[in-house]
Short mmCIF file of C-alpha atoms in Angstrom, two decimals:
data_model
loop_
_atom_site.label_atom_id
_atom_site.label_comp_id
_atom_site.label_asym_id
_atom_site.label_seq_id
_atom_site.Cartn_x
_atom_site.Cartn_y
_atom_site.Cartn_z
CA MET A 1 43.56 26.18 292.62
CA GLN A 2 47.34 26.09 292.33
CA TYR A 3 48.97 29.21 293.74
CA HIS A 4 51.19 30.20 290.77
CA ILE A 5 49.98 28.39 287.66
CA LYS A 6 46.32 29.22 288.46
CA CYS A 7 44.96 25.83 287.36
CA LYS A 8 42.82 23.16 289.01
CA LYS A 9 42.96 19.34 288.94
CA GLY A 10 42.07 18.00 285.50
CA GLU A 11 42.51 21.31 283.70
CA VAL A 12 45.92 20.52 282.17
CA ASN A 13 46.58 17.43 280.02
CA LYS A 14 48.89 15.02 281.82
CA ALA A 15 51.79 14.99 279.30
CA VAL A 16 53.52 18.37 279.33
CA LEU A 17 56.26 20.05 277.31
CA LEU A 18 58.32 22.41 279.46
CA PRO A 19 60.11 25.17 277.55
CA GLY A 20 61.80 27.89 279.59
CA ASP A 21 60.70 30.75 277.38
CA ILE A 22 57.11 32.07 277.56
CA GLU A 23 57.19 32.82 273.83
CA ARG A 24 58.25 29.27 273.07
CA ALA A 25 55.22 28.00 275.02
CA ASP A 26 53.00 30.25 272.88
CA TYR A 27 54.81 29.01 269.75
CA ILE A 28 54.34 25.33 270.65
CA GLY A 29 50.75 25.83 271.77
CA THR A 30 49.68 27.70 268.65
CA LYS A 31 51.89 26.17 265.91
CA PHE A 32 52.31 22.51 266.91
CA PHE A 33 49.06 21.60 268.67
CA ASN A 34 45.71 20.98 266.99
CA LYS A 35 42.58 22.28 268.73
CA SER A 36 44.89 24.40 270.84
CA LYS A 37 43.42 26.12 273.89
CA LYS A 38 45.17 28.58 276.17
CA ILE A 39 44.42 27.53 279.75
CA THR A 40 46.08 30.23 281.84
CA GLU A 41 48.69 32.93 281.75
CA ASN A 42 50.22 34.08 285.03
CA ARG A 43 53.75 35.40 285.67
CA GLU A 44 56.18 33.31 283.54
CA PHE A 45 53.77 30.38 283.29
CA HIS A 46 51.84 30.16 280.01
CA ILE A 47 49.82 26.97 279.68
CA TYR A 48 48.10 25.46 276.63
CA ASN A 49 46.25 22.19 276.04
CA GLY A 50 46.03 20.67 272.58
CA LEU A 51 46.24 17.57 270.44
CA TYR A 52 49.39 16.18 268.84
CA GLU A 53 49.02 13.11 266.63
CA ASN A 54 45.49 13.07 268.04
CA LYS A 55 46.75 12.60 271.61
CA PRO A 56 46.20 15.17 274.37
CA LEU A 57 49.33 17.16 275.29
CA ALA A 58 50.02 20.37 277.18
CA VAL A 59 52.78 22.96 277.25
CA CYS A 60 53.82 25.13 280.20
CA SER A 61 56.69 27.62 280.23
CA THR A 62 58.88 27.45 283.36
CA GLY A 63 60.72 30.76 283.18
CA ILE A 64 64.51 30.79 283.54
CA GLY A 65 66.10 28.87 286.40
CA CYS A 66 65.37 26.05 288.82
CA MET A 67 63.42 28.21 291.26
CA SER A 68 60.49 28.86 288.92
CA ALA A 69 60.88 25.49 287.12
CA ALA A 70 60.39 23.72 290.49
CA VAL A 71 57.20 25.72 291.12
CA ALA A 72 55.87 24.76 287.68
CA ILE A 73 56.52 21.00 287.94
CA GLU A 74 55.32 20.79 291.58
CA GLU A 75 52.03 22.50 290.81
CA LEU A 76 51.50 20.57 287.55
CA THR A 77 52.14 17.31 289.46
CA ASN A 78 49.66 18.41 292.14
CA ILE A 79 46.91 18.62 289.50
CA GLY A 80 47.65 15.20 287.98
CA CYS A 81 50.33 15.70 285.29
CA LYS A 82 52.69 12.70 284.95
CA TYR A 83 54.97 13.08 281.93
CA PHE A 84 57.30 16.03 281.45
CA ILE A 85 59.85 16.86 278.78
CA ARG A 86 61.86 20.05 278.99
CA VAL A 87 62.61 21.51 275.54
CA GLY A 88 65.21 24.22 275.70
CA THR A 89 68.49 25.68 274.59
CA CYS A 90 71.96 25.26 276.09
CA GLY A 91 75.60 26.23 275.69
CA SER A 92 77.97 23.52 274.50
CA LEU A 93 80.91 22.55 276.73
CA SER A 94 82.31 20.06 274.26
CA PRO A 95 84.17 20.30 270.96
CA GLU A 96 82.00 17.35 269.88
CA VAL A 97 78.73 19.25 270.38
CA ASN A 98 78.41 21.68 267.49
CA MET A 99 76.17 24.58 266.55
CA ALA A 100 72.44 23.73 266.67
CA ASP A 101 73.14 20.08 267.66
CA ILE A 102 70.42 18.26 269.59
CA ILE A 103 71.22 16.73 273.00
CA ILE A 104 69.15 14.07 274.79
CA VAL A 105 70.07 14.32 278.46
CA THR A 106 70.67 11.29 280.75
CA GLY A 107 71.54 13.24 283.90
CA ALA A 108 72.57 16.62 285.23
CA VAL A 109 75.23 18.10 287.47
CA ARG A 110 73.38 19.69 290.40
CA GLY A 111 75.00 23.12 290.26
CA ASP A 112 71.69 24.74 291.21
CA GLY A 113 70.32 25.81 294.57
CA ALA A 114 66.70 24.61 294.45
CA SER A 115 67.34 20.84 294.32
CA LYS A 116 69.55 21.08 297.43
CA GLU A 117 66.50 22.11 299.44
CA TYR A 118 64.80 18.86 298.41
CA VAL A 119 67.43 16.19 299.02
CA PRO A 120 71.17 16.04 299.88
CA ILE A 121 73.61 16.80 297.07
CA GLU A 122 74.89 13.21 296.68
CA TYR A 123 71.46 12.15 295.28
CA PRO A 124 71.68 11.87 291.47
CA ALA A 125 69.74 14.16 289.11
CA VAL A 126 68.83 11.41 286.65
CA ALA A 127 66.38 11.63 283.74
CA ASP A 128 63.64 8.99 283.65
CA TYR A 129 65.17 6.18 281.60
CA ARG A 130 61.91 5.37 279.74
CA THR A 131 61.61 8.98 278.69
CA VAL A 132 65.24 9.00 277.50
CA ASN A 133 64.64 5.86 275.44
CA THR A 134 61.40 7.18 274.00
CA LEU A 135 63.16 10.41 272.97
CA ARG A 136 65.94 8.36 271.35
CA ASN A 137 63.41 6.25 269.43
CA ARG A 138 61.59 9.36 268.18
CA ALA A 139 64.87 10.99 267.15
CA LYS A 140 65.70 7.86 265.16
CA LYS A 141 62.26 7.92 263.53
CA GLU A 142 62.88 11.56 262.56
CA ASP A 143 66.28 10.56 261.17
CA THR A 144 67.86 13.13 263.48
CA ASP A 145 71.37 12.85 264.92
CA TYR A 146 71.73 13.65 268.60
CA LYS A 147 74.30 13.59 271.40
CA LEU A 148 73.54 11.60 274.57
CA GLY A 149 74.98 12.28 278.02
CA ILE A 150 75.33 14.35 281.16
CA ILE A 151 74.87 18.16 281.20
CA ARG A 152 75.47 20.82 283.85
CA THR A 153 72.62 22.80 285.39
CA HIS A 154 73.46 26.00 287.30
CA ASP A 155 71.90 29.25 288.52
CA ALA A 156 74.13 32.22 287.65
CA PHE A 157 74.04 32.92 283.90
CA TYR A 158 76.43 35.87 284.20
CA MET A 159 79.05 33.69 285.88
CA GLU A 160 79.14 30.89 283.26
CA SER A 161 78.18 31.92 279.72
CA PRO A 162 79.77 33.72 276.76
CA PHE A 163 78.31 36.92 278.29
CA ALA A 164 79.83 36.25 281.71
CA PHE A 165 82.07 38.51 283.72
CA GLY A 166 85.60 37.35 284.45
CA ASP A 167 87.29 34.15 283.34
CA TYR A 168 84.26 31.89 282.87
CA LYS A 169 86.34 29.40 280.86
CA LYS A 170 88.29 28.56 283.99
CA LYS A 171 85.03 27.75 285.83
CA ILE A 172 83.74 25.42 283.12
CA ALA A 173 87.06 23.65 282.44
CA LEU A 174 86.46 21.00 285.12
CA TRP A 175 83.04 20.09 283.68
CA ALA A 176 84.26 20.12 280.09
CA GLU A 177 87.09 17.77 281.03
CA ALA A 178 84.58 15.42 282.70
CA GLY A 179 82.70 15.01 279.42
CA THR A 180 79.76 17.21 280.47
CA LEU A 181 78.14 18.03 277.13
CA ALA A 182 76.49 21.37 277.81
CA ILE A 183 75.23 23.88 280.35
CA GLU A 184 71.66 25.08 281.07
CA ASN A 185 69.47 26.18 283.99
CA GLU A 186 66.54 23.86 284.78
CA SER A 187 67.08 20.11 284.29
CA SER A 188 68.74 19.05 287.56
CA THR A 189 65.87 20.26 289.73
CA LEU A 190 63.24 18.90 287.30
CA PHE A 191 64.94 15.46 287.40
CA VAL A 192 65.26 15.41 291.21
CA ILE A 193 61.62 16.39 291.72
CA GLY A 194 60.64 13.78 289.13
CA SER A 195 62.38 11.02 291.16
CA LEU A 196 60.94 12.27 294.46
CA ARG A 197 57.36 12.65 293.23
CA LYS A 198 57.42 9.59 290.93
CA VAL A 199 56.63 11.42 287.70
CA GLN A 200 58.59 10.87 284.48
CA VAL A 201 60.91 13.70 283.44
CA GLY A 202 63.28 14.07 280.49
CA THR A 203 65.13 16.86 278.67
CA ILE A 204 65.97 17.57 275.05
CA LEU A 205 68.18 20.56 274.26
CA VAL A 206 69.47 22.49 271.28
CA THR A 207 72.92 24.09 271.31
CA ALA A 208 72.61 27.87 271.01
CA GLY A 209 76.34 28.48 271.31
CA ASN A 210 79.67 27.01 272.36
CA LEU A 211 81.26 28.25 275.58
CA ILE A 212 84.70 27.00 274.59
CA THR A 213 84.85 28.76 271.20
CA GLY A 214 82.46 31.61 272.15
CA LYS A 215 80.57 31.11 268.86
CA GLU A 216 76.77 31.44 268.59
CA SER A 217 74.63 29.13 266.44
CA PRO A 218 73.24 30.79 263.29
CA LYS A 219 69.61 31.85 263.92
CA ASN A 220 68.03 29.91 261.03
CA ARG A 221 69.80 26.64 261.91
CA LEU A 222 68.95 27.11 265.58
CA GLN A 223 65.24 27.55 264.83
CA LYS A 224 65.23 24.47 262.57
CA SER A 225 66.76 22.36 265.36
CA ILE A 226 64.36 23.77 267.96
CA ASP A 227 61.42 22.78 265.73
CA LYS A 228 62.93 19.30 265.40
CA ALA A 229 63.42 19.01 269.17
CA ILE A 230 59.78 20.04 269.75
CA ILE A 231 58.58 17.39 267.26
CA ILE A 232 60.75 14.70 268.93
CA ALA A 233 59.60 15.69 272.45
CA ALA A 234 55.91 15.93 271.53
CA GLY A 235 56.14 12.55 269.80
CA ALA A 236 57.84 11.04 272.85
CA LEU A 237 55.00 12.29 275.09
CA VAL A 238 52.53 10.57 272.74
CA ASP A 239 54.52 7.30 272.94
CA LEU A 240 54.85 7.44 276.75
CA GLN A 241 51.07 7.69 277.12
CA GLU A 242 50.62 4.81 274.66
CA GLU A 243 53.12 2.65 276.61
CA GLU A 244 51.13 3.21 279.80
CA LYS A 245 48.06 1.62 278.20
CA ILE A 246 50.07 -1.56 277.39
CA MET B 1 103.78 -6.72 278.61
CA LYS B 2 103.50 -4.98 281.96
CA LYS B 3 101.15 -6.44 284.55
CA MET B 4 98.55 -4.20 286.20
CA HIS B 5 99.72 -3.20 289.66
CA HIS B 6 96.81 -4.76 291.60
CA LEU B 7 94.88 -7.09 289.27
CA GLN B 8 98.09 -8.78 288.01
CA ILE B 9 96.63 -9.06 284.49
CA THR B 10 98.04 -7.85 281.17
CA SER B 11 95.96 -6.16 278.51
CA GLY B 12 95.65 -9.16 276.19
CA GLN B 13 94.32 -11.38 278.94
CA ILE B 14 90.76 -10.10 279.32
CA GLY B 15 87.75 -9.62 277.05
CA LYS B 16 85.93 -6.36 276.21
CA PHE B 17 83.02 -7.64 278.33
CA VAL B 18 83.55 -8.04 282.09
CA ILE B 19 81.30 -9.13 284.96
CA MET B 20 82.34 -7.68 288.33
CA PRO B 21 81.12 -9.40 291.52
CA GLY B 22 82.30 -8.02 294.86
CA ASP B 23 83.27 -11.40 296.30
CA PRO B 24 86.34 -13.19 294.83
CA GLY B 25 84.79 -16.44 296.10
CA ARG B 26 81.94 -16.08 293.61
CA CYS B 27 84.10 -15.63 290.48
CA HIS B 28 84.28 -19.37 289.82
CA LEU B 29 80.45 -19.61 289.88
CA ILE B 30 80.30 -16.97 287.15
CA ALA B 31 83.18 -18.52 285.18
CA GLU B 32 81.22 -21.81 285.06
CA HIS B 33 79.02 -20.10 282.46
CA PHE B 34 82.00 -19.46 280.14
CA GLU B 35 83.28 -21.84 277.51
CA ASN B 36 86.83 -22.88 278.38
CA PRO B 37 87.31 -20.57 281.39
CA GLN B 38 90.92 -19.82 282.29
CA LEU B 39 92.03 -18.53 285.69
CA ILE B 40 94.15 -15.49 284.76
CA ALA B 41 95.21 -14.06 288.10
CA GLN B 42 94.55 -14.08 291.82
CA SER B 43 95.89 -11.17 293.83
CA ARG B 44 94.48 -9.62 297.03
CA GLU B 45 90.67 -9.45 296.58
CA TYR B 46 90.98 -9.57 292.79
CA THR B 47 90.35 -12.86 290.98
CA THR B 48 90.09 -12.89 287.19
CA TYR B 49 88.88 -15.57 284.76
CA THR B 50 88.55 -15.23 280.98
CA GLY B 51 86.56 -17.42 278.58
CA LYS B 52 84.07 -17.31 275.72
CA TYR B 53 80.31 -16.85 275.60
CA LYS B 54 78.54 -17.35 272.24
CA GLY B 55 81.55 -16.06 270.37
CA LEU B 56 82.31 -13.11 272.71
CA ARG B 57 85.48 -13.00 274.77
CA VAL B 58 84.30 -12.39 278.34
CA SER B 59 85.94 -12.05 281.74
CA VAL B 60 84.99 -11.94 285.39
CA THR B 61 86.98 -9.88 287.90
CA SER B 62 86.04 -9.45 291.55
CA THR B 63 86.24 -5.91 292.97
CA GLY B 64 86.42 -6.59 296.69
CA MET B 65 84.07 -4.65 298.96
CA GLY B 66 83.70 -0.90 298.69
CA CYS B 67 84.44 1.86 296.22
CA PRO B 68 88.21 2.17 296.91
CA SER B 69 88.98 -1.34 295.68
CA ALA B 70 86.19 -1.30 293.04
CA ALA B 71 87.66 1.88 291.53
CA ILE B 72 91.09 0.24 291.27
CA ALA B 73 89.60 -2.83 289.59
CA LEU B 74 87.62 -0.70 287.12
CA GLU B 75 90.57 1.56 286.24
CA GLU B 76 92.93 -1.38 285.65
CA LEU B 77 90.28 -3.28 283.63
CA ILE B 78 89.73 -0.22 281.42
CA ILE B 79 93.48 0.19 280.84
CA SER B 80 93.51 -3.52 279.92
CA GLY B 81 90.83 -3.06 277.24
CA ALA B 82 87.45 -3.57 278.94
CA LYS B 83 84.59 -1.58 277.32
CA TYR B 84 81.39 -3.06 278.79
CA LEU B 85 81.36 -3.76 282.53
CA ILE B 86 78.51 -4.96 284.73
CA ARG B 87 78.68 -5.17 288.51
CA LEU B 88 76.82 -8.25 289.78
CA GLY B 89 76.18 -8.07 293.50
CA THR B 90 73.93 -8.09 296.52
CA THR B 91 71.93 -5.28 298.11
CA GLY B 92 69.71 -4.35 301.07
CA ALA B 93 66.25 -3.00 300.22
CA LEU B 94 64.99 0.34 301.55
CA GLN B 95 61.40 -0.01 300.32
CA LYS B 96 58.62 -2.24 301.65
CA ASN B 97 57.57 -3.57 298.23
CA ILE B 98 61.04 -5.06 297.53
CA ASN B 99 61.27 -8.69 298.68
CA LEU B 100 64.26 -10.88 299.38
CA GLY B 101 65.44 -12.38 296.09
CA ASP B 102 64.07 -9.52 293.96
CA ILE B 103 66.32 -8.22 291.18
CA ILE B 104 67.29 -4.53 291.13
CA ILE B 105 68.64 -2.79 288.01
CA PRO B 106 69.77 0.71 289.04
CA THR B 107 69.63 3.70 286.69
CA SER B 108 71.86 5.76 289.02
CA ALA B 109 73.22 5.96 292.55
CA VAL B 110 73.46 8.30 295.52
CA ARG B 111 77.17 9.14 296.03
CA LEU B 112 77.40 8.57 299.78
CA GLU B 113 80.99 7.32 299.50
CA GLY B 114 84.42 8.86 299.51
CA THR B 115 86.02 7.56 296.32
CA SER B 116 84.04 9.26 293.55
CA VAL B 117 84.43 12.66 295.23
CA GLU B 118 88.18 12.44 294.56
CA TYR B 119 87.32 12.19 290.85
CA ILE B 120 84.68 14.92 290.41
CA PRO B 121 82.66 17.25 292.69
CA ILE B 122 79.67 15.74 294.47
CA GLU B 123 77.02 17.48 292.32
CA PHE B 124 77.99 15.31 289.30
CA PRO B 125 75.40 12.50 288.86
CA ALA B 126 76.44 8.84 289.17
CA ILE B 127 74.54 7.36 286.23
CA ALA B 128 74.61 3.84 284.80
CA ASP B 129 75.13 3.61 281.04
CA ILE B 130 71.66 3.61 279.51
CA ASP B 131 72.48 0.99 276.86
CA ILE B 132 73.55 -1.45 279.60
CA VAL B 133 70.45 -0.64 281.70
CA ASP B 134 68.30 -1.16 278.63
CA ALA B 135 69.91 -4.51 277.73
CA LEU B 136 69.65 -5.79 281.33
CA ILE B 137 65.98 -4.80 281.56
CA LYS B 138 65.11 -6.40 278.20
CA ILE B 139 66.78 -9.72 279.09
CA THR B 140 65.34 -9.80 282.63
CA HIS B 141 61.90 -9.07 281.17
CA THR B 142 62.13 -11.91 278.62
CA LYS B 143 63.05 -14.31 281.45
CA ASN B 144 59.84 -13.26 283.28
CA GLU B 145 61.82 -12.33 286.39
CA LYS B 146 60.50 -9.66 288.76
CA PHE B 147 62.75 -6.61 288.90
CA HIS B 148 62.82 -3.02 290.14
CA THR B 149 64.56 -0.14 288.42
CA GLY B 150 65.48 3.28 289.83
CA ILE B 151 67.96 5.02 292.11
CA ILE B 152 70.08 3.08 294.64
CA MET B 153 72.50 4.35 297.30
CA SER B 154 76.21 3.47 297.58
CA HIS B 155 78.02 4.03 300.86
CA ASP B 156 81.21 3.10 302.68
CA ALA B 157 80.38 2.15 306.29
CA PHE B 158 78.57 -1.21 306.42
CA TYR B 159 78.19 -1.05 310.20
CA LYS B 160 76.50 2.35 309.98
CA GLY B 161 73.98 1.37 307.29
CA SER B 162 72.89 -2.27 307.27
CA VAL B 163 70.68 -4.67 309.20
CA PHE B 164 73.75 -5.46 311.32
CA ALA B 165 74.35 -1.80 312.19
CA ASP B 166 73.50 -0.04 315.44
CA PRO B 167 69.77 0.42 316.15
CA ASP B 168 69.72 3.99 314.83
CA PHE B 169 70.61 3.07 311.26
CA LEU B 170 67.06 3.52 309.95
CA LYS B 171 67.01 7.09 311.25
CA ARG B 172 70.07 7.88 309.13
CA GLU B 173 68.54 6.12 306.11
CA GLN B 174 65.13 7.80 306.42
CA VAL B 175 66.09 10.61 304.01
CA TRP B 176 66.88 8.00 301.32
CA ILE B 177 63.78 5.94 302.06
CA ASP B 178 61.68 9.10 301.67
CA SER B 179 63.50 9.93 298.41
CA ASN B 180 62.39 6.62 296.80
CA VAL B 181 65.88 5.11 296.88
CA LEU B 182 65.39 1.40 296.22
CA SER B 183 68.30 -0.14 298.08
CA VAL B 184 71.79 0.15 299.53
CA GLU B 185 75.12 -1.32 298.39
CA ASN B 186 78.79 -0.32 298.31
CA GLU B 187 80.28 0.03 294.80
CA SER B 188 77.96 1.36 292.08
CA SER B 189 78.22 5.13 292.52
CA ALA B 190 82.00 5.17 292.04
CA ILE B 191 82.02 2.77 289.08
CA PHE B 192 79.18 4.69 287.36
CA THR B 193 81.05 7.98 287.81
CA ILE B 194 84.39 6.60 286.62
CA GLY B 195 82.69 4.81 283.71
CA TYR B 196 81.31 8.13 282.43
CA LEU B 197 84.64 9.92 282.88
CA ARG B 198 86.57 7.16 281.07
CA LYS B 199 83.89 6.79 278.33
CA VAL B 200 83.17 3.08 278.91
CA LYS B 201 79.80 1.47 279.54
CA VAL B 202 79.15 0.49 283.16
CA GLY B 203 75.97 -0.91 284.73
CA THR B 204 74.84 -2.91 287.76
CA ILE B 205 72.46 -5.76 288.51
CA LEU B 206 71.75 -6.75 292.11
CA THR B 207 69.89 -9.37 294.10
CA THR B 208 68.14 -8.39 297.31
CA VAL B 209 69.60 -10.24 300.31
CA ALA B 210 68.14 -8.04 303.07
CA ASN B 211 65.35 -5.58 303.76
CA HIS B 212 66.25 -2.79 306.16
CA LEU B 213 62.62 -2.06 307.06
CA THR B 214 61.58 -5.63 307.90
CA ARG B 215 65.14 -6.56 309.08
CA GLU B 216 64.88 -9.81 307.13
CA VAL B 217 68.22 -11.09 305.85
CA ILE B 218 69.48 -14.11 303.91
CA THR B 219 72.52 -15.41 305.77
CA ASP B 220 72.80 -18.76 304.01
CA GLU B 221 75.21 -18.24 301.06
CA GLU B 222 73.88 -21.39 299.38
CA LYS B 223 70.51 -19.67 298.93
CA VAL B 224 72.11 -16.79 297.03
CA ASN B 225 74.08 -18.97 294.59
CA PRO B 226 71.14 -19.95 292.29
CA ILE B 227 70.26 -16.25 291.92
CA PHE B 228 73.89 -15.49 291.07
CA HIS B 229 73.69 -18.05 288.27
CA LEU B 230 70.50 -16.41 286.98
CA LEU B 231 72.08 -12.92 287.11
CA THR B 232 75.19 -14.25 285.33
CA ASP B 233 72.94 -15.53 282.52
CA ILE B 234 71.27 -12.11 282.30
CA CYS B 235 74.64 -10.29 282.16
CA LEU B 236 76.03 -12.58 279.47
CA GLU B 237 72.90 -12.32 277.31
CA ALA B 238 73.00 -8.54 277.77
CA PHE B 239 76.64 -8.56 276.57
CA LYS B 240 75.56 -10.59 273.54
CA ASN B 241 72.89 -7.95 272.74
CA LEU B 242 75.34 -5.10 273.23
CA GLY B 243 78.01 -6.82 271.14
CA GLU B 244 75.69 -7.13 268.11
#
């Protein structure tokens, strides 16, 4: 029995969507899966199994931040899960990434604390390239535009966000100038653990606001893009399992 | 037109597609694959040829060893109009299942070097352009060649991390071996980082000439040359795919 997620080997399907938000896990589990079954609910980890395009998938919320996300992916890997796609929201750092735009992530700046406990900082937080390609193919199939590139992961929301104290724009200027597309809180650690434990990890994000302009995405457009990102990610998890058979 | 300070080329003299070996002595081997190759410049460790491949204008420029000189080559090539750049080089394996002669196509690199840190803080990932990785993998696959893909490590001090280093080198490399790093070389992390910052496509393809765990090493250059020809073919076909 895994200490935090309260599941045993074989209880969770091996391809898993990883939203941050508990409610988004409930939403995916109940609205997007067929034959949906809630497996467990403990702390910020809500887990469902279900079918998508007739293939077994799972969803597990990670909570906010790399600390709890690392716990989730470690324990899911311990019980046999192999494919992970984080579906979440982010803040844009680029004038080219607009309200409710979808981002497929290739790598992440390791501005978090958890991944540093795993491996020295010079090690890259890189998304699994097959997962990135599968997400791109599914986005194309869905006729959905997306941005592709590096994002920044960090820990302290109230230091770098439109709600932050002090001059947060000064802190993000360096990353914006480097072409970092957006900022969020989980991907770098998920990618590093993926490389270390040899499981496939990717991330697809939706822009909830822009840190440069301070504007928030309109709620209805945001929800539409989140639904699209969930469909692309779930489809990619189906394709990754199919590829394995070949 | 003004010549680049180190490469001694001008912007009209190279193609959008460039192969970058470390060794200037290997440029002519790569240029043999071009139609009508022209020697453009030879300066320090930088040798440049330009020619054609199936309608594409292509070049080869050596980078010299290490990230300091590779960064100079990349920056001056970008100013001169290069858009797609592939490093073609040699590497030492850190995993038991990688044999001498195996091809490695890295997705990203550990930044254990000094150059890229002057560009952007160390937590920024050194990632190869995914379209180049994809094209290299597709072409290598169609040629039925064995290859590995994943994270490599780039570093600066050859005599601290190679089969010729002091006996303790494996102790220092253990953290990377345990982290599933495939192999070690000296240029990719800086050129991946700079490629992303300058918005050009940069990738790497390597041939394994040593294994740090078994201490095997290929010392006969002649044995490496046929693999260099194969890797040149792969790079040029990848350029053709990317150009379409």
